[in-house]
Amino acid sequence: MHVIHRRPWALPDSAATPEALVMNRRGLLAGAGALAAGALAGGIVLPGRAQAQRVGDQPDPSASLYPAKRNEAFTLDRPVTDEAVNTTYNNFYEFGSSKSVARAAQALPIRPWTVTIDGMVEKPITIGIDDLVKQMPLEERLYRHRCVEAWSMAIPWTGFPLAKLVALAQPLGSAKYVRMETFKDPSIAPGQRQTWFPWPYVEGLTVAEATNDLAFLVTGAYGKPLAKQMGAPLRLAVPWKYGFKAIKSIVRFTFTDQRPKSYWEALQASEYGFWANVNPAVAHPRWSQASERLIGNDERRPTLLFNGYAEQVAHLYTGLESERLWT
Ligand SMILES: Nc1nc2c(c(=O)[nH]1)N[C@H]1C(S)=C(S)[C@@H](COP(=O)(O)O)O[C@H]1N2
Ligand SMILES: [Mo]
């Protein structure tokens, strides 16, 4: 339940970091390529194998599925972000509101992991992640990722089209949306003990968006099973939308005729809407979206409409011009 409807400025200091003060913090760091420099100088330490496996975790039973064959249809206009950078600069509020959550996220047990598909479907399903993935055609795709905070990365994801999961679910014709939900376990995720946040993390797409070929369910990256801090064992990639739509560590897909209210929308509806498509011409209420900083090399580039994916997805929004499509 979303029990708090206090205004963000009435929240405790520690809660007032949503996608915003983070920007300011980045501003303080900026200038010397502090993020990349920090990583290279050893200021950030990658979790080692010993930390990646906790007592009670089984070894990853999907390891043999990687690397998957790359689908060459998806190309980049920039280099892939270094894995060491990508795995040490993360947004995962369940494990803290800083970007340095990699170590804390290792506490998440990712086996067993059960995914539920329910709501307006022909046949609700509850299935273990490995049984689900076994039924899905894994491939690698190079995608851009544009955070609403005006930074970006480029990632070799492994996964399968969300459309394949929709096909498995067989939604009723009356289902208009798919609502996705992250795990909720405050005993594991310290961020979830901050009860003023509307846990669990929720995101949503229209079924039309979800069945577009670009919408991708991610199980791996960099040719191996997904790192926990990146949203293992199952995370969304919708590269034409701002990064907060890319929900991590998903446990539930619910088909519905009600537009889902997402985590960020519940927190700050004036700044984060349902559609959240990337548009450089529409500023966030507190900063410009015209350009982005490439994490890892600190290059600044102009941001592209739909993050460069207009050809694939612009048609999804014809007739919806009166909606708040961009923020
Ligand atoms: N469950 C959950 N999913 C999440 C988030 C989060 O805090 N919790 N952050 C989002 C945001 S704002 C971004 S930019 C991306 C970051 O993904 P990355 O850490 O793999 O770069 O995850 C998204 N998915
Ligand atoms: Mo983000």
Short mmCIF file of C-alpha atoms and ligand atoms in Angstrom, two decimals:
data_model
loop_
_atom_site.label_atom_id
_atom_site.label_comp_id
_atom_site.label_asym_id
_atom_site.label_seq_id
_atom_site.Cartn_x
_atom_site.Cartn_y
_atom_site.Cartn_z
CA MET A 1 0.00 0.00 0.00
CA HIS A 2 1.15 3.51 -0.69
CA VAL A 3 0.47 4.90 2.73
CA ILE A 4 2.38 8.16 2.50
CA HIS A 5 1.21 11.07 0.50
CA ARG A 6 3.30 13.65 2.26
CA ARG A 7 5.00 16.14 -0.02
CA PRO A 8 8.62 15.31 -0.75
CA TRP A 9 9.83 18.51 0.90
CA ALA A 10 8.18 17.33 4.11
CA LEU A 11 10.16 14.09 4.04
CA PRO A 12 13.13 13.48 6.29
CA ASP A 13 16.46 14.60 4.83
CA SER A 14 17.54 11.06 4.22
CA ALA A 15 14.58 10.50 1.90
CA ALA A 16 15.05 13.61 -0.18
CA THR A 17 17.46 12.07 -2.68
CA PRO A 18 15.14 10.93 -5.46
CA GLU A 19 16.93 11.25 -8.77
CA ALA A 20 17.67 14.84 -7.87
CA LEU A 21 20.07 15.52 -5.05
CA VAL A 22 21.98 12.73 -6.72
CA MET A 23 22.38 15.23 -9.54
CA ASN A 24 23.74 17.82 -7.15
CA ARG A 25 26.11 15.30 -5.71
CA ARG A 26 27.27 14.51 -9.22
CA GLY A 27 27.68 18.24 -9.76
CA LEU A 28 30.03 18.33 -6.78
CA LEU A 29 32.00 15.42 -8.18
CA ALA A 30 32.10 16.69 -11.74
CA GLY A 31 35.09 18.28 -13.39
CA ALA A 32 37.76 15.64 -13.11
CA GLY A 33 35.78 12.67 -14.39
CA ALA A 34 35.57 11.75 -10.77
CA LEU A 35 33.49 8.64 -11.29
CA ALA A 36 35.79 6.98 -13.77
CA ALA A 37 38.85 8.22 -11.95
CA GLY A 38 37.54 6.87 -8.67
CA ALA A 39 36.94 3.46 -10.19
CA LEU A 40 40.34 3.35 -11.85
CA ALA A 41 42.17 4.63 -8.81
CA GLY A 42 40.74 1.77 -6.83
CA GLY A 43 38.42 4.00 -4.86
CA ILE A 44 35.64 1.61 -5.76
CA VAL A 45 36.21 -2.07 -5.18
CA LEU A 46 34.35 -4.66 -7.17
CA PRO A 47 32.68 -7.30 -5.06
CA GLY A 48 34.80 -10.39 -5.41
CA ARG A 49 33.63 -13.94 -5.89
CA ALA A 50 33.60 -14.60 -2.18
CA GLN A 51 31.19 -11.72 -1.60
CA ALA A 52 29.06 -12.54 -4.62
CA GLN A 53 28.15 -15.90 -3.13
CA ARG A 54 26.62 -15.81 0.31
CA VAL A 55 25.83 -18.74 2.51
CA GLY A 56 22.47 -20.06 1.36
CA ASP A 57 22.98 -18.98 -2.24
CA GLN A 58 23.16 -21.78 -4.74
CA PRO A 59 25.70 -21.36 -7.55
CA ASP A 60 24.01 -19.72 -10.54
CA PRO A 61 22.37 -22.61 -12.40
CA SER A 62 22.01 -20.49 -15.56
CA ALA A 63 25.74 -19.82 -16.02
CA SER A 64 26.02 -22.27 -18.94
CA LEU A 65 23.55 -20.19 -21.00
CA TYR A 66 26.16 -17.44 -21.41
CA PRO A 67 27.41 -15.87 -23.55
CA ALA A 68 24.32 -15.85 -25.78
CA LYS A 69 24.53 -15.06 -29.48
CA ARG A 70 24.46 -11.34 -30.25
CA ASN A 71 21.53 -10.02 -32.30
CA GLU A 72 23.35 -7.74 -34.74
CA ALA A 73 20.19 -5.74 -35.46
CA PHE A 74 20.89 -3.62 -32.36
CA THR A 75 23.86 -1.32 -32.83
CA LEU A 76 25.38 1.53 -30.83
CA ASP A 77 26.67 4.99 -31.75
CA ARG A 78 29.16 4.91 -28.85
CA PRO A 79 31.43 2.42 -27.09
CA VAL A 80 30.04 -0.09 -24.59
CA THR A 81 30.50 1.20 -21.02
CA ASP A 82 33.26 -0.64 -19.18
CA GLU A 83 31.85 -3.46 -17.10
CA ALA A 84 33.81 -2.29 -14.05
CA VAL A 85 32.16 1.13 -14.34
CA ASN A 86 28.68 -0.26 -14.94
CA THR A 87 28.82 -2.63 -11.99
CA THR A 88 29.95 0.05 -9.54
CA TYR A 89 27.65 2.94 -10.48
CA ASN A 90 24.07 1.84 -9.90
CA ASN A 91 20.65 3.06 -8.91
CA PHE A 92 19.03 0.45 -6.69
CA TYR A 93 17.24 2.27 -3.88
CA GLU A 94 16.42 -0.99 -2.13
CA PHE A 95 20.10 -1.05 -1.16
CA GLY A 96 20.65 2.65 -0.58
CA SER A 97 20.24 5.97 -2.34
CA SER A 98 23.88 6.41 -3.36
CA LYS A 99 25.41 4.95 -6.52
CA SER A 100 27.65 2.67 -4.46
CA VAL A 101 25.24 -0.14 -3.71
CA ALA A 102 27.12 -2.99 -5.39
CA ARG A 103 28.41 -4.47 -2.18
CA ALA A 104 25.12 -4.13 -0.28
CA ALA A 105 23.19 -5.73 -3.15
CA GLN A 106 25.19 -8.96 -2.78
CA ALA A 107 22.88 -9.74 0.16
CA LEU A 108 20.02 -10.43 -2.26
CA PRO A 109 19.45 -14.20 -2.64
CA ILE A 110 18.60 -14.85 -6.29
CA ARG A 111 17.89 -18.59 -6.05
CA PRO A 112 15.32 -19.84 -5.53
CA TRP A 113 13.51 -16.99 -7.34
CA THR A 114 9.86 -17.23 -8.23
CA VAL A 115 8.07 -15.13 -10.83
CA THR A 116 4.29 -14.74 -10.75
CA ILE A 117 2.24 -13.78 -13.79
CA ASP A 118 -1.33 -12.93 -12.84
CA GLY A 119 -4.25 -10.55 -13.24
CA MET A 120 -6.18 -10.43 -16.51
CA VAL A 121 -4.61 -13.49 -18.15
CA GLU A 122 -5.93 -16.76 -19.53
CA LYS A 123 -3.85 -18.74 -17.08
CA PRO A 124 -1.99 -17.29 -14.10
CA ILE A 125 1.50 -18.79 -13.72
CA THR A 126 3.96 -19.07 -10.87
CA ILE A 127 7.29 -20.31 -12.13
CA GLY A 128 10.92 -20.56 -11.01
CA ILE A 129 13.27 -18.25 -12.85
CA ASP A 130 15.29 -21.08 -14.41
CA ASP A 131 12.19 -22.87 -15.68
CA LEU A 132 11.01 -19.58 -17.18
CA VAL A 133 14.32 -18.74 -18.84
CA LYS A 134 14.58 -22.29 -20.24
CA GLN A 135 11.48 -21.53 -22.33
CA MET A 136 12.85 -18.27 -23.65
CA PRO A 137 15.22 -17.59 -26.57
CA LEU A 138 18.23 -15.79 -25.03
CA GLU A 139 20.12 -13.31 -27.17
CA GLU A 140 22.52 -10.43 -26.63
CA ARG A 141 21.57 -6.87 -27.57
CA LEU A 142 23.58 -3.66 -27.35
CA TYR A 143 21.32 -0.99 -25.85
CA ARG A 144 21.76 2.58 -24.71
CA HIS A 145 20.46 3.49 -21.23
CA ARG A 146 19.50 7.09 -20.40
CA CYS A 147 18.86 7.91 -16.75
CA VAL A 148 16.52 10.80 -16.03
CA GLU A 149 19.45 12.29 -14.08
CA ALA A 150 21.10 13.07 -17.47
CA TRP A 151 23.76 10.39 -17.52
CA SER A 152 23.92 7.42 -19.84
CA MET A 153 25.63 4.10 -20.41
CA ALA A 154 25.75 1.50 -23.18
CA ILE A 155 25.28 -2.13 -22.19
CA PRO A 156 25.50 -5.57 -23.78
CA TRP A 157 22.36 -7.08 -22.24
CA THR A 158 21.40 -10.72 -22.49
CA GLY A 159 17.74 -11.63 -22.27
CA PHE A 160 14.56 -12.20 -24.23
CA PRO A 161 11.79 -10.01 -25.62
CA LEU A 162 9.14 -9.08 -23.04
CA ALA A 163 6.69 -9.96 -25.84
CA LYS A 164 7.62 -13.63 -25.31
CA LEU A 165 6.52 -13.45 -21.68
CA VAL A 166 3.32 -11.69 -22.72
CA ALA A 167 2.68 -14.52 -25.20
CA LEU A 168 3.20 -17.06 -22.42
CA ALA A 169 0.76 -15.17 -20.18
CA GLN A 170 -1.98 -14.86 -22.82
CA PRO A 171 -3.52 -11.63 -21.49
CA LEU A 172 -7.24 -11.07 -21.99
CA GLY A 173 -8.22 -8.53 -24.64
CA SER A 174 -9.37 -6.23 -21.87
CA ALA A 175 -5.89 -6.04 -20.29
CA LYS A 176 -4.33 -2.71 -21.24
CA TYR A 177 -1.28 -2.58 -18.96
CA VAL A 178 1.35 -4.81 -17.47
CA ARG A 179 2.37 -3.86 -13.94
CA MET A 180 5.76 -5.11 -12.73
CA GLU A 181 6.91 -5.40 -9.14
CA THR A 182 10.31 -5.82 -7.47
CA PHE A 183 10.87 -8.17 -4.49
CA LYS A 184 10.04 -6.74 -1.08
CA ASP A 185 12.04 -7.94 1.92
CA PRO A 186 13.20 -5.28 4.36
CA SER A 187 15.25 -7.92 6.22
CA ILE A 188 17.47 -8.11 3.12
CA ALA A 189 17.17 -4.64 1.59
CA PRO A 190 18.01 -1.84 4.05
CA GLY A 191 16.40 0.78 1.81
CA GLN A 192 13.06 -0.96 2.31
CA ARG A 193 13.28 -0.26 6.03
CA GLN A 194 12.79 3.39 5.08
CA THR A 195 9.05 3.10 5.25
CA TRP A 196 8.31 6.53 3.77
CA PHE A 197 9.26 5.12 0.34
CA PRO A 198 6.36 3.40 -1.48
CA TRP A 199 7.82 -0.14 -1.54
CA PRO A 200 7.85 -2.36 -3.44
CA TYR A 201 9.30 -0.69 -6.53
CA VAL A 202 6.62 -0.79 -9.22
CA GLU A 203 6.68 0.03 -12.92
CA GLY A 204 4.28 -0.37 -15.78
CA LEU A 205 3.93 -0.39 -19.55
CA THR A 206 0.96 -0.60 -21.85
CA VAL A 207 0.57 -4.03 -23.38
CA ALA A 208 1.27 -2.35 -26.74
CA GLU A 209 4.61 -1.09 -25.40
CA ALA A 210 5.38 -4.42 -23.77
CA THR A 211 4.89 -6.29 -27.04
CA ASN A 212 7.10 -3.90 -29.01
CA ASP A 213 10.28 -5.77 -29.95
CA LEU A 214 12.56 -3.29 -28.14
CA ALA A 215 11.08 -4.09 -24.70
CA PHE A 216 13.55 -6.62 -23.35
CA LEU A 217 13.69 -8.74 -20.21
CA VAL A 218 17.27 -8.94 -19.05
CA THR A 219 18.84 -11.96 -17.38
CA GLY A 220 22.50 -11.21 -18.07
CA ALA A 221 25.02 -8.59 -19.14
CA TYR A 222 28.59 -8.62 -20.43
CA GLY A 223 28.19 -12.22 -21.51
CA LYS A 224 27.29 -13.66 -18.11
CA PRO A 225 24.45 -13.84 -15.61
CA LEU A 226 23.34 -10.42 -14.43
CA ALA A 227 25.14 -8.87 -11.46
CA LYS A 228 22.88 -8.46 -8.44
CA GLN A 229 23.35 -4.68 -8.36
CA MET A 230 22.10 -4.54 -11.96
CA GLY A 231 18.83 -6.23 -11.04
CA ALA A 232 19.40 -9.99 -11.07
CA PRO A 233 17.86 -12.34 -11.80
CA LEU A 234 15.31 -10.54 -14.02
CA ARG A 235 15.21 -6.88 -14.99
CA LEU A 236 13.59 -4.76 -17.68
CA ALA A 237 15.28 -2.75 -20.44
CA VAL A 238 13.13 -0.20 -22.29
CA PRO A 239 15.85 1.97 -23.84
CA TRP A 240 13.56 4.64 -25.31
CA LYS A 241 12.37 5.55 -21.80
CA TYR A 242 14.16 7.09 -18.85
CA GLY A 243 16.10 4.62 -16.76
CA PHE A 244 13.73 4.50 -13.82
CA LYS A 245 11.30 2.52 -15.99
CA ALA A 246 13.90 -0.28 -16.11
CA ILE A 247 12.67 -2.10 -13.01
CA LYS A 248 15.09 -4.53 -11.35
CA SER A 249 14.76 -7.90 -9.62
CA ILE A 250 11.18 -8.48 -10.79
CA VAL A 251 8.94 -10.98 -8.99
CA ARG A 252 5.53 -10.22 -10.45
CA PHE A 253 3.86 -9.28 -13.74
CA THR A 254 0.20 -8.34 -13.37
CA PHE A 255 -2.00 -7.67 -16.39
CA THR A 256 -4.63 -5.04 -15.67
CA ASP A 257 -6.95 -2.44 -17.15
CA GLN A 258 -5.82 0.12 -14.54
CA ARG A 259 -2.79 2.31 -15.29
CA PRO A 260 -0.17 1.26 -12.72
CA LYS A 261 1.20 3.92 -10.43
CA SER A 262 4.96 3.58 -10.42
CA TYR A 263 7.32 4.00 -7.49
CA TRP A 264 8.66 7.36 -8.66
CA GLU A 265 5.22 8.62 -9.59
CA ALA A 266 3.97 7.73 -6.10
CA LEU A 267 6.95 9.57 -4.65
CA GLN A 268 6.87 12.67 -6.82
CA ALA A 269 4.13 12.73 -9.47
CA SER A 270 5.00 16.27 -10.53
CA GLU A 271 8.36 15.04 -11.85
CA TYR A 272 7.96 11.40 -12.86
CA GLY A 273 5.02 10.27 -14.95
CA PHE A 274 3.84 7.00 -16.41
CA TRP A 275 5.17 7.33 -19.96
CA ALA A 276 8.63 8.81 -19.29
CA ASN A 277 9.80 8.70 -22.89
CA VAL A 278 13.15 10.38 -23.54
CA ASN A 279 12.84 13.81 -25.17
CA PRO A 280 15.75 16.29 -25.15
CA ALA A 281 13.33 19.17 -25.78
CA VAL A 282 11.29 18.59 -22.62
CA ALA A 283 13.21 19.54 -19.48
CA HIS A 284 12.80 17.84 -16.14
CA PRO A 285 11.25 20.42 -13.80
CA ARG A 286 14.68 20.90 -12.20
CA TRP A 287 17.20 20.37 -15.03
CA SER A 288 17.65 20.23 -18.78
CA GLN A 289 17.41 16.93 -20.66
CA ALA A 290 19.11 18.34 -23.78
CA SER A 291 22.36 16.44 -23.27
CA GLU A 292 23.79 13.59 -21.27
CA ARG A 293 27.08 12.59 -19.68
CA LEU A 294 28.46 9.22 -20.77
CA ILE A 295 29.45 7.49 -17.56
CA GLY A 296 32.98 6.17 -17.72
CA ASN A 297 34.50 8.70 -20.08
CA ASP A 298 32.56 11.82 -19.07
CA GLU A 299 31.91 12.78 -22.67
CA ARG A 300 28.80 14.95 -23.06
CA ARG A 301 26.49 14.22 -26.00
CA PRO A 302 23.21 15.64 -27.22
CA THR A 303 20.30 13.46 -26.12
CA LEU A 304 18.18 12.01 -28.93
CA LEU A 305 14.39 11.83 -29.19
CA PHE A 306 13.27 8.47 -27.77
CA ASN A 307 16.96 8.05 -26.88
CA GLY A 308 17.62 7.32 -30.57
CA TYR A 309 14.91 4.66 -30.90
CA ALA A 310 12.18 6.79 -32.52
CA GLU A 311 12.03 4.64 -35.64
CA GLN A 312 11.08 1.58 -33.58
CA VAL A 313 8.69 3.14 -31.07
CA ALA A 314 7.32 6.55 -32.14
CA HIS A 315 4.24 4.88 -33.68
CA LEU A 316 3.21 3.62 -30.24
CA TYR A 317 2.30 7.18 -29.26
CA THR A 318 0.24 8.43 -32.21
CA GLY A 319 -3.11 9.62 -30.94
CA LEU A 320 -1.70 10.06 -27.43
CA GLU A 321 -0.39 13.60 -27.92
CA SER A 322 -2.60 14.92 -25.14
CA GLU A 323 -0.87 12.61 -22.65
CA ARG A 324 2.19 13.64 -20.66
CA LEU A 325 4.47 11.47 -22.77
CA TRP A 326 7.88 12.86 -21.86
CA THR A 327 8.54 13.24 -18.14
N1 LIG B 1 13.86 -2.06 -8.17
C1 LIG B 1 14.51 -1.00 -8.64
N2 LIG B 1 14.67 -0.88 -9.98
C2 LIG B 1 15.34 0.19 -10.49
C3 LIG B 1 15.81 1.23 -9.65
C4 LIG B 1 15.64 1.07 -8.25
O1 LIG B 1 16.05 1.92 -7.43
N3 LIG B 1 14.99 -0.05 -7.78
N4 LIG B 1 16.43 2.34 -10.19
C5 LIG B 1 16.12 2.63 -11.60
C6 LIG B 1 16.95 3.68 -12.17
S1 LIG B 1 16.59 5.27 -11.73
C7 LIG B 1 17.92 3.41 -13.11
S2 LIG B 1 18.77 4.66 -13.88
C8 LIG B 1 18.31 2.02 -13.41
C9 LIG B 1 19.78 1.84 -13.13
O2 LIG B 1 20.25 0.59 -13.59
P1 LIG B 1 21.79 0.24 -13.44
O3 LIG B 1 22.16 0.36 -12.00
O4 LIG B 1 21.93 -1.15 -13.95
O5 LIG B 1 22.53 1.24 -14.29
O6 LIG B 1 17.58 1.07 -12.66
C10 LIG B 1 16.20 1.37 -12.46
N5 LIG B 1 15.51 0.26 -11.83
MO MO B 2 17.62 6.64 -13.33
#
